[in-house]
mmCIF file of C-alpha atoms in Angstrom:
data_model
loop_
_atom_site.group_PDB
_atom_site.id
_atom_site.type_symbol
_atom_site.label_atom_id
_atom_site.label_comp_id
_atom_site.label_asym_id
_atom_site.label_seq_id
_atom_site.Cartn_x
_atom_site.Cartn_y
_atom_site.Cartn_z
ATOM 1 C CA UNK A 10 0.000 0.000 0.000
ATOM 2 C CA UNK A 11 2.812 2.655 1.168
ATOM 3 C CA UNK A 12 4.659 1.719 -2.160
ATOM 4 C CA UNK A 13 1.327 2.214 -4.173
ATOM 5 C CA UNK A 14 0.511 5.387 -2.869
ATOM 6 C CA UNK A 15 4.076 6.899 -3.313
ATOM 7 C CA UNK A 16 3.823 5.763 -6.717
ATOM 8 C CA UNK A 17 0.181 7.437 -7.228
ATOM 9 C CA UNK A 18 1.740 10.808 -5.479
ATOM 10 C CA UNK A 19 5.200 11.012 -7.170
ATOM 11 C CA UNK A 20 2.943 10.281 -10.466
ATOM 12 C CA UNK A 21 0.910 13.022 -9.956
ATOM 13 C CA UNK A 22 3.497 15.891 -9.209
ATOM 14 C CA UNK A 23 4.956 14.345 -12.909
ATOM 15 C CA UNK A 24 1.664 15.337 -14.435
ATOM 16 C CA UNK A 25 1.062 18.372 -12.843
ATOM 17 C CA UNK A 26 4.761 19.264 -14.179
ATOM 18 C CA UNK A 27 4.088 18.770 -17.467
ATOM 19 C CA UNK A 28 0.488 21.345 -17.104
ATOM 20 C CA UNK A 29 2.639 24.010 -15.875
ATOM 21 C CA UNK A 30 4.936 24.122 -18.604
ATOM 22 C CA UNK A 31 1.560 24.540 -20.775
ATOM 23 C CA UNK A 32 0.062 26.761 -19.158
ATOM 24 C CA UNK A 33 3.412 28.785 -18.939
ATOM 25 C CA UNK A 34 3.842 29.341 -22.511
ATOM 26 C CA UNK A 35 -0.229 29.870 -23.124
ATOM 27 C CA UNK A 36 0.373 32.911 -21.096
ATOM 28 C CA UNK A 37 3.643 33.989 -22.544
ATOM 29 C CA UNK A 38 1.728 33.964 -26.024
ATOM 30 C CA UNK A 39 -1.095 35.873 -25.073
ATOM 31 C CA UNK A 40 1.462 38.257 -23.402
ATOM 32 C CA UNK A 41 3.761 38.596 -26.560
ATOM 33 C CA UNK A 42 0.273 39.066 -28.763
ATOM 34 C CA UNK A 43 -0.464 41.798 -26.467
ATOM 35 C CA UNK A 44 2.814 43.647 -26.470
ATOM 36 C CA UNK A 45 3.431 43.254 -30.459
ATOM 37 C CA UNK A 46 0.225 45.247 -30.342
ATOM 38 C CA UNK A 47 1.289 48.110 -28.510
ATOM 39 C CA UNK A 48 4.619 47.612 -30.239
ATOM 40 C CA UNK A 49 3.183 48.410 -33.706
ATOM 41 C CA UNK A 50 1.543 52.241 -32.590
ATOM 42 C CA UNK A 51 5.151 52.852 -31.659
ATOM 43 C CA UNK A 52 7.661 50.970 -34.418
ATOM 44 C CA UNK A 53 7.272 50.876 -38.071
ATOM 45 C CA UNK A 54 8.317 48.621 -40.951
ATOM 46 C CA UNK A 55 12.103 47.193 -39.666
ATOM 47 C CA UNK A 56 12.410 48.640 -36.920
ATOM 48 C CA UNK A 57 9.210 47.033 -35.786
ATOM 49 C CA UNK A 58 10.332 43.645 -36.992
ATOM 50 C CA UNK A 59 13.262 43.996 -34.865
ATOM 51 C CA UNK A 60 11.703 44.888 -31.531
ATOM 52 C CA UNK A 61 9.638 41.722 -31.847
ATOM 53 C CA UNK A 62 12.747 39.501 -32.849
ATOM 54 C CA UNK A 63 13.961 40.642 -29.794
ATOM 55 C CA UNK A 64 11.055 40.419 -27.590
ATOM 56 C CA UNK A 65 10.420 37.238 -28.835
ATOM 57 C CA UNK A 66 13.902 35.656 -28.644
ATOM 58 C CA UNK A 67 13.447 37.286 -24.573
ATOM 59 C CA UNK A 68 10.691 35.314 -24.014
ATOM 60 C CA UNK A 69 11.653 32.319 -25.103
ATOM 61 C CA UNK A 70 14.958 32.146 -23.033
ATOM 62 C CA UNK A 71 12.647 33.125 -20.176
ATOM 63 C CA UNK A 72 10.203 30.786 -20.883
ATOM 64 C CA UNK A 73 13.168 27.738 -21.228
ATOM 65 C CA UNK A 74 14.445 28.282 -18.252
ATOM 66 C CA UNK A 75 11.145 27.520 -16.541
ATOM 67 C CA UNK A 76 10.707 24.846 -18.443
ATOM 68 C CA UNK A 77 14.119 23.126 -17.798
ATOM 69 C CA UNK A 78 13.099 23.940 -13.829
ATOM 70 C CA UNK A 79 9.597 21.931 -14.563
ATOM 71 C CA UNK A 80 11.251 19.285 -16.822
ATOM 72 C CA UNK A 81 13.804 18.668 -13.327
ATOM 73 C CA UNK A 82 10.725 18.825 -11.062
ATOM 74 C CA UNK A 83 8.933 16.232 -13.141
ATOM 75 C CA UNK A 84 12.548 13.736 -13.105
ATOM 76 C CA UNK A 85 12.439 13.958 -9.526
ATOM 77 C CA UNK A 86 9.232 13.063 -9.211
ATOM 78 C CA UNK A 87 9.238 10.120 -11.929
ATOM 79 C CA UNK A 88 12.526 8.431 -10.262
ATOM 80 C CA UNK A 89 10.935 8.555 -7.237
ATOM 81 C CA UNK A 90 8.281 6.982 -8.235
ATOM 82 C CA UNK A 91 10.620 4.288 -10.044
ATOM 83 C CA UNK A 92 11.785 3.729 -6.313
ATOM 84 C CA UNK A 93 8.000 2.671 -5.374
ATOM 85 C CA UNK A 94 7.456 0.638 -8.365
ATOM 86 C CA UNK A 95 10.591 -1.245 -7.865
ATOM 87 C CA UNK A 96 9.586 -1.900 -3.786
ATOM 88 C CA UNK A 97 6.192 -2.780 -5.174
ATOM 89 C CA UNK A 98 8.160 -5.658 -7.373
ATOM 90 C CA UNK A 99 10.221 -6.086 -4.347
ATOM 91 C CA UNK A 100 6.985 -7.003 -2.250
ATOM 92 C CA UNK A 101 6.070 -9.540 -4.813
ATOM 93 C CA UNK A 102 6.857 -13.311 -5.173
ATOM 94 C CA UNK A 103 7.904 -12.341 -8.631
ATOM 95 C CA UNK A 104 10.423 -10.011 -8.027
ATOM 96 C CA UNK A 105 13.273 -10.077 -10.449
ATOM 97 C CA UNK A 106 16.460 -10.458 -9.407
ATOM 98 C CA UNK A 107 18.485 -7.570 -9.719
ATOM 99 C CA UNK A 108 15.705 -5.414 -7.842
ATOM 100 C CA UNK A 109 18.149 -4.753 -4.831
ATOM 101 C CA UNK A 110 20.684 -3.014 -7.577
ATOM 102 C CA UNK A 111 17.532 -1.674 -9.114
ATOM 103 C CA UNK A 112 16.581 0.574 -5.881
ATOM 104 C CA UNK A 113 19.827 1.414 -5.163
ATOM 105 C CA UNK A 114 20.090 2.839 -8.829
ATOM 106 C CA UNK A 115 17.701 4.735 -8.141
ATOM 107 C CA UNK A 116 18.338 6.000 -4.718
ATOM 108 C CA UNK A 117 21.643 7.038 -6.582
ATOM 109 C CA UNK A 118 19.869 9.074 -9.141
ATOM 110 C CA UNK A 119 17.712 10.908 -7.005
ATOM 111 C CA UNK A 120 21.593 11.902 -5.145
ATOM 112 C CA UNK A 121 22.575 13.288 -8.588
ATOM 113 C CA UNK A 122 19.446 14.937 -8.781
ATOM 114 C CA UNK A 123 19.627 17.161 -5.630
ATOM 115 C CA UNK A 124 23.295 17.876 -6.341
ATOM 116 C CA UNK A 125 22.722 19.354 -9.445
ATOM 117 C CA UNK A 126 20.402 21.941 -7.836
ATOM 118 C CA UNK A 127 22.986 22.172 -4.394
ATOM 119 C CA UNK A 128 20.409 20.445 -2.559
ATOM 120 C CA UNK A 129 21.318 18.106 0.380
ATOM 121 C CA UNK A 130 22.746 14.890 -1.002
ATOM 122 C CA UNK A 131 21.255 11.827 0.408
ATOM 123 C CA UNK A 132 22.446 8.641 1.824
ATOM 124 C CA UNK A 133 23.059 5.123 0.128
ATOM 125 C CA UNK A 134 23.046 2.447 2.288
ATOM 126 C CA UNK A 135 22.745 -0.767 0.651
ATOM 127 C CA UNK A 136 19.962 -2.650 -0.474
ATOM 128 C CA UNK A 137 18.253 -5.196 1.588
ATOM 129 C CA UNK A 138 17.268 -7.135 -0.986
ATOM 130 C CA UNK A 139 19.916 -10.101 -2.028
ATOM 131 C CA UNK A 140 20.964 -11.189 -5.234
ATOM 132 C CA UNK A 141 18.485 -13.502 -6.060
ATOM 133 C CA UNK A 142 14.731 -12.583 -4.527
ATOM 134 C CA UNK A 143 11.844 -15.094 -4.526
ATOM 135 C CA UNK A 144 10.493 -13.754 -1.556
ATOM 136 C CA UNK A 145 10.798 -10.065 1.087
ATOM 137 C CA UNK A 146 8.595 -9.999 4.289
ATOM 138 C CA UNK A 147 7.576 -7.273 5.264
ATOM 139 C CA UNK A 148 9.660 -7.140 7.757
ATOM 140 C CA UNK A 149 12.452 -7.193 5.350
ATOM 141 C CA UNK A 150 10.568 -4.066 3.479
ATOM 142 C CA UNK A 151 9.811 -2.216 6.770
ATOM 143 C CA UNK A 152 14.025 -2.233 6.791
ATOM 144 C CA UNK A 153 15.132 -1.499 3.557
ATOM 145 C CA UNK A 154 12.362 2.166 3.865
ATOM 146 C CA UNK A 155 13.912 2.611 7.217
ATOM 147 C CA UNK A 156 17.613 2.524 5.958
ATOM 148 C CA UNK A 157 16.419 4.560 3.570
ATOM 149 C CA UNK A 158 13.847 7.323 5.329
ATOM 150 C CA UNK A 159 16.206 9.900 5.521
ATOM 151 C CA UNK A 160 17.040 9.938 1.814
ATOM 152 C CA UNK A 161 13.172 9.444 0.864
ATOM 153 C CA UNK A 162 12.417 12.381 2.884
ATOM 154 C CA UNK A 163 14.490 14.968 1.450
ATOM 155 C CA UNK A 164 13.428 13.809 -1.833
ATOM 156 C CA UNK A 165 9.783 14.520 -0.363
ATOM 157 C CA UNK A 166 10.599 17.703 1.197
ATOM 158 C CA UNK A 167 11.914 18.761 -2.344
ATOM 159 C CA UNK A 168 9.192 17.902 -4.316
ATOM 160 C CA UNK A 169 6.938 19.187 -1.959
ATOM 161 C CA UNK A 170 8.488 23.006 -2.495
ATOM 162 C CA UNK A 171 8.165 22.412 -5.831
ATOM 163 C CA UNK A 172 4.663 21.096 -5.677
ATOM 164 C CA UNK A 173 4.272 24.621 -3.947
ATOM 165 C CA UNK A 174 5.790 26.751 -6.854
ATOM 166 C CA UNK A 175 4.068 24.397 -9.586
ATOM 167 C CA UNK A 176 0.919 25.758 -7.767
ATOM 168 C CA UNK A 177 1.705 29.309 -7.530
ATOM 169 C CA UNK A 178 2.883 29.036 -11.339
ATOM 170 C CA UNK A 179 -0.014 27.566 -12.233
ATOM 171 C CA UNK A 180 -2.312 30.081 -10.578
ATOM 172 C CA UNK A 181 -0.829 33.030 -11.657
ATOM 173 C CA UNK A 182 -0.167 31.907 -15.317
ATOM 174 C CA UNK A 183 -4.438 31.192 -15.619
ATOM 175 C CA UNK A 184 -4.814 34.645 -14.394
ATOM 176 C CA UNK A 185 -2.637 36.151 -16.623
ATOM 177 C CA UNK A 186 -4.227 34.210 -19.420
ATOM 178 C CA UNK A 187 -7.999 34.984 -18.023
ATOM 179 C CA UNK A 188 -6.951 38.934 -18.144
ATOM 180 C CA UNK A 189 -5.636 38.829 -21.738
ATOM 181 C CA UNK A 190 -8.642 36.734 -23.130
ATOM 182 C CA UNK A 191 -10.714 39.731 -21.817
ATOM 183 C CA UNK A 192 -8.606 42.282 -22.797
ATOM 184 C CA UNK A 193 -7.582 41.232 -26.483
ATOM 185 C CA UNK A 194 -10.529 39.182 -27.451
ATOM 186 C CA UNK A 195 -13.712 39.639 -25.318
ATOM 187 C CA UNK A 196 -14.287 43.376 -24.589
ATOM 188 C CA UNK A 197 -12.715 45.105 -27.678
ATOM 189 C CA UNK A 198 -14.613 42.598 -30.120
ATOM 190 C CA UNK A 199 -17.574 43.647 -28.079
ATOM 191 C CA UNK A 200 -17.161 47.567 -28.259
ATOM 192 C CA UNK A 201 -16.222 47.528 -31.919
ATOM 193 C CA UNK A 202 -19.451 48.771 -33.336
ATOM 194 C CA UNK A 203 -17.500 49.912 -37.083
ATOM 195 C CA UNK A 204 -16.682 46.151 -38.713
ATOM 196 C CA UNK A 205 -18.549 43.064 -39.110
ATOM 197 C CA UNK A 206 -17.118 41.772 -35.655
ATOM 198 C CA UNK A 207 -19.641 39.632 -33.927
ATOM 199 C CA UNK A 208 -21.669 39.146 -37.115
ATOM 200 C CA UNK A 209 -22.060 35.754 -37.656
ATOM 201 C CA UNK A 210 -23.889 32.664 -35.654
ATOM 202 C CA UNK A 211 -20.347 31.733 -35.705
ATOM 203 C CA UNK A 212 -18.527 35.057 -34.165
ATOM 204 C CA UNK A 213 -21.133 34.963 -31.640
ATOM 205 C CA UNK A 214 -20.777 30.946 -30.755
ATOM 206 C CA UNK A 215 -16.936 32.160 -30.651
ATOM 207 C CA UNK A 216 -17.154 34.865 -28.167
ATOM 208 C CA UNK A 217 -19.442 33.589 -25.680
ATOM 209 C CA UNK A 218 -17.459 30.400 -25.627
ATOM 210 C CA UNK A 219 -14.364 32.867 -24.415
ATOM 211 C CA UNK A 220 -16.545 34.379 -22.178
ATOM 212 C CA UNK A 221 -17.515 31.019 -20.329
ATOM 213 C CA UNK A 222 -14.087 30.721 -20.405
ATOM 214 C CA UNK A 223 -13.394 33.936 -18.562
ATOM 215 C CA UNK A 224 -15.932 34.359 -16.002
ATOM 216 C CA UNK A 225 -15.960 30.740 -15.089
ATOM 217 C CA UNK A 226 -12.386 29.306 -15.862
ATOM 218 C CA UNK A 227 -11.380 26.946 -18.104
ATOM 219 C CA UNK A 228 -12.093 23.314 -18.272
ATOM 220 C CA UNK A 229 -8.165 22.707 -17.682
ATOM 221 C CA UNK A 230 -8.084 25.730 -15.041
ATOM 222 C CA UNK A 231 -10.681 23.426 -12.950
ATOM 223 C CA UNK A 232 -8.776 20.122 -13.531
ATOM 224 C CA UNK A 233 -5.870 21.690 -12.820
ATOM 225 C CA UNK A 234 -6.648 23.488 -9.493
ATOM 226 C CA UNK A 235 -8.445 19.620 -8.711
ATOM 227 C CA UNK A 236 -4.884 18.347 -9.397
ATOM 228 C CA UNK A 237 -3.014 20.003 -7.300
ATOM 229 C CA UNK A 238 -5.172 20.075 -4.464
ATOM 230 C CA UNK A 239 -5.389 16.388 -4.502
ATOM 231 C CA UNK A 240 -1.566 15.920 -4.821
ATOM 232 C CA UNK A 241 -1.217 18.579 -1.876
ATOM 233 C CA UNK A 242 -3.384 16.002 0.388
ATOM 234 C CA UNK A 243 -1.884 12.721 -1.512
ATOM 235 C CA UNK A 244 1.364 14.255 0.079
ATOM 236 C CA UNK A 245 0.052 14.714 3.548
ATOM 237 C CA UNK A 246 -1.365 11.265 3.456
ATOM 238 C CA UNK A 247 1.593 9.477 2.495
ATOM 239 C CA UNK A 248 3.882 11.354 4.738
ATOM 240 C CA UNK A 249 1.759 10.481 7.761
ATOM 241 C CA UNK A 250 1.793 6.607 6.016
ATOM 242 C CA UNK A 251 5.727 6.538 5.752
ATOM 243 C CA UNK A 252 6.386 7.933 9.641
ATOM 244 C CA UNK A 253 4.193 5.577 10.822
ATOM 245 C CA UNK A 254 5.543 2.622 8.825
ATOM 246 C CA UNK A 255 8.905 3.483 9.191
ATOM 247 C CA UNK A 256 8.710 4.218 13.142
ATOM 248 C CA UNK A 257 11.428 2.347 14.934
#
């Protein structure tokens, strides 16, 4: 169970990793749409082209570098959960029989990991698992997570700040988006009385389908928000699970 549910949680921050890079560059576009429109009142013919090379080459290193940041969150997260899949083969009759090397792979990984960010390195103590497994108690298991509880709880403690900044990411990236929908696409289509905006069945279907999407969020804002907050309490839960378990 402890090994299922770290797998469910460490799955889930993965995931959530992968949304925020979306969401980030969703925003970034509808910020770069905005600003090549003030752009063009100012700058004219080259000189226009060039402030938007440059704006646009600006946002895309900024935009990388949160990406990369995600892209490390979401490793983390998937070699931990690596870790719980292998102690979930490890609790089975079936285990193969390099699964002691396999977890302390792993555990070795995760090390490199937090290095490469100057966060505390964790401990390797070896594998409780011999070389050939056809069967681990669970006494056996309950002593391979406790030689290994310190190192599994940095690795939580990390991916729970990053859970945190995924979330506050997140949150202020659908804002931003929510705020340019409105401002590019729902209220000046709405005011422009001079062209054939809003015209059609199909204008019309258009903008009250942004304006759903304003006042009431998007279907992905929802899931999202959902997401998070069940990771956030997936976290607590396991925590609680692994002290308990791992009690000596």
């Amino acid at each position: 169970m402890l090994a299922r549910d770290g797998a469910s949680y460490t799955g889930s921050v993965a995931v959530i990793a992968d949304r925020a890079n979306a969401v980030r560059i969703e925003s970034s576009s509808y910020f770069l749409l905005q600003q090549r429109h003030e752009l063009s009142k100012t700058y004219k013919g080259q000189a226009l082209k060039n402030e938007l090379r440059g704006l646009l080459k600006q946002s895309n290193l900024s935009d990388m570098k949160a990406i990369d940041n995600n892209r490390y969150t979401k490793e983390v997260a998937t070699s931990l959960q690596s870790y719980f899949i292998a102690l979930q083969e490890l609790a089975a009759s079936t285990a193969p029989a390099d699964i002691g090397a396999k977890t302390s792979e792993i555990i070795g990984k995760l090390d490199d990991l937090l290095k490469a960010k100057n966060l505390a390195s964790v401990t390797l103590p070896s594998s409780i698992a011999p070389v050939t497994v056809t069967y681990i108690s669970n006494r056996e298991l309950r002593k391979e997570l406790i030689s290994r509880k310190s190192s599994i709880l940095k690795v939580l403690n990390t991916l729970d700040a990053l859970l945190s900044t995924l979330s506050q990411d997140i949150d202020g990236h659908a804002m931003s988006i929510r705020n340019a929908r409105l401002a590019m696409l729902i209220q000046p289509t709405y005011q422009d009385t001079t062209s054939a905006s809003l015209a059609t069945l199909s204008d019309n279907e258009l903008w009250v389908n942004l304006r759903q999407k304003d006042l009431l969020g998007s279907t992905t804002e929802g899931e999202d928000k959902r997401s998070i907050a069940e990771a956030k309490k997936s976290s607590r839960k396991f925590r609680e699970f692994f002290m308990k378990m791992t009690a000596e």
